[in-house]
CSV table of C-alpha atoms in Angstrom, one decimal:
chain,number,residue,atom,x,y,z
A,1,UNK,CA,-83.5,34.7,-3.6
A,2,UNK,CA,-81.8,37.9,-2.6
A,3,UNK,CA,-82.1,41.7,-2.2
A,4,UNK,CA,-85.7,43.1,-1.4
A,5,UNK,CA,-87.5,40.1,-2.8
A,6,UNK,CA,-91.3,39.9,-2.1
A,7,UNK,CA,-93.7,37.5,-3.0
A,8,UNK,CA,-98.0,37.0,-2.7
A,9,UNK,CA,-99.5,34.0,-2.3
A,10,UNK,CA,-102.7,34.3,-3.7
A,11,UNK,CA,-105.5,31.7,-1.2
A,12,UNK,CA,-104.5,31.1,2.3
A,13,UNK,CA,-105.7,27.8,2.5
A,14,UNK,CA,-104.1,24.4,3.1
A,15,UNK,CA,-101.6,25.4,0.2
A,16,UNK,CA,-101.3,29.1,0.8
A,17,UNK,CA,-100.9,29.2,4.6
A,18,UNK,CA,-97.7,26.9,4.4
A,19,UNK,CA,-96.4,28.3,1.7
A,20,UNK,CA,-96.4,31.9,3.3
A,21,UNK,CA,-94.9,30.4,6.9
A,22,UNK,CA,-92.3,28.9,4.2
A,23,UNK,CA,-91.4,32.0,2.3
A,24,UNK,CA,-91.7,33.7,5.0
A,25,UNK,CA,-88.4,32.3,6.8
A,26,UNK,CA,-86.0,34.2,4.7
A,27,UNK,CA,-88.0,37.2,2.4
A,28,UNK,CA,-90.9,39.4,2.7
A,29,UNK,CA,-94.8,37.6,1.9
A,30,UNK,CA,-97.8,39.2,1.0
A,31,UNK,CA,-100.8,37.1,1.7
A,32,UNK,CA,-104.1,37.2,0.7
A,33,UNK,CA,-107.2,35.7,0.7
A,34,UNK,CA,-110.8,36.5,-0.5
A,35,UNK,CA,-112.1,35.5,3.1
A,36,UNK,CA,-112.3,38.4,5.6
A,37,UNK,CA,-112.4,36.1,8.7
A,38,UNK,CA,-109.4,33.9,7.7
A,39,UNK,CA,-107.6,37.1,7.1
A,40,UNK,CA,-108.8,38.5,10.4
A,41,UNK,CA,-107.7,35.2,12.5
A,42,UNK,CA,-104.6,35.2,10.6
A,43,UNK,CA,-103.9,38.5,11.4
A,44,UNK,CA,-104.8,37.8,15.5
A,45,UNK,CA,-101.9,35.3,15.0
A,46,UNK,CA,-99.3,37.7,14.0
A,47,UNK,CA,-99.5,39.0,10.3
A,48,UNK,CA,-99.0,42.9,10.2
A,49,UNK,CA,-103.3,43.9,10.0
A,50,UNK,CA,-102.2,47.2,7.6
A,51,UNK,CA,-100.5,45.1,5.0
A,52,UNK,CA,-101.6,41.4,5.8
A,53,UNK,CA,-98.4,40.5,5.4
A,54,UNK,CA,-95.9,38.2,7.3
A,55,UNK,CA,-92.7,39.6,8.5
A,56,UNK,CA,-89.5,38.1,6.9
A,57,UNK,CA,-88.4,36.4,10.4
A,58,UNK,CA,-91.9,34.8,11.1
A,59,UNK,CA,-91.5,31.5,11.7
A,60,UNK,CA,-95.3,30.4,12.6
């Protein structure tokens, strides 16, 4: 994938969340999830808390 690619993954759960540290390697993720407190503990890990989204260089 190249240029200003950007994905969401829709559920953060034990599919979602790996797919997002995945992704996340080389382009842009928006994650997102119906459940406040998983977004909030993900987010005290290191997702950006305006945009719940990973940087492109997280790596987990």
């Amino acid at each position: 994938m190249e240029g200003n690619t950007t994905v969401c993954i829709v559920g953060l759960g034990y599919v979602g969340l790996p797919l997002v540290e995945a992704f996340s390697r080389h382009i842009s993720v928006i994650g997102y999830d119906v459940d406040e407190a998983k977004v909030t503990e993900l987010s005290d890990k290191g997702m950006d808390r305006v945009y719940n989204r990973c940087p492109p260089d997280q790596t987990g």
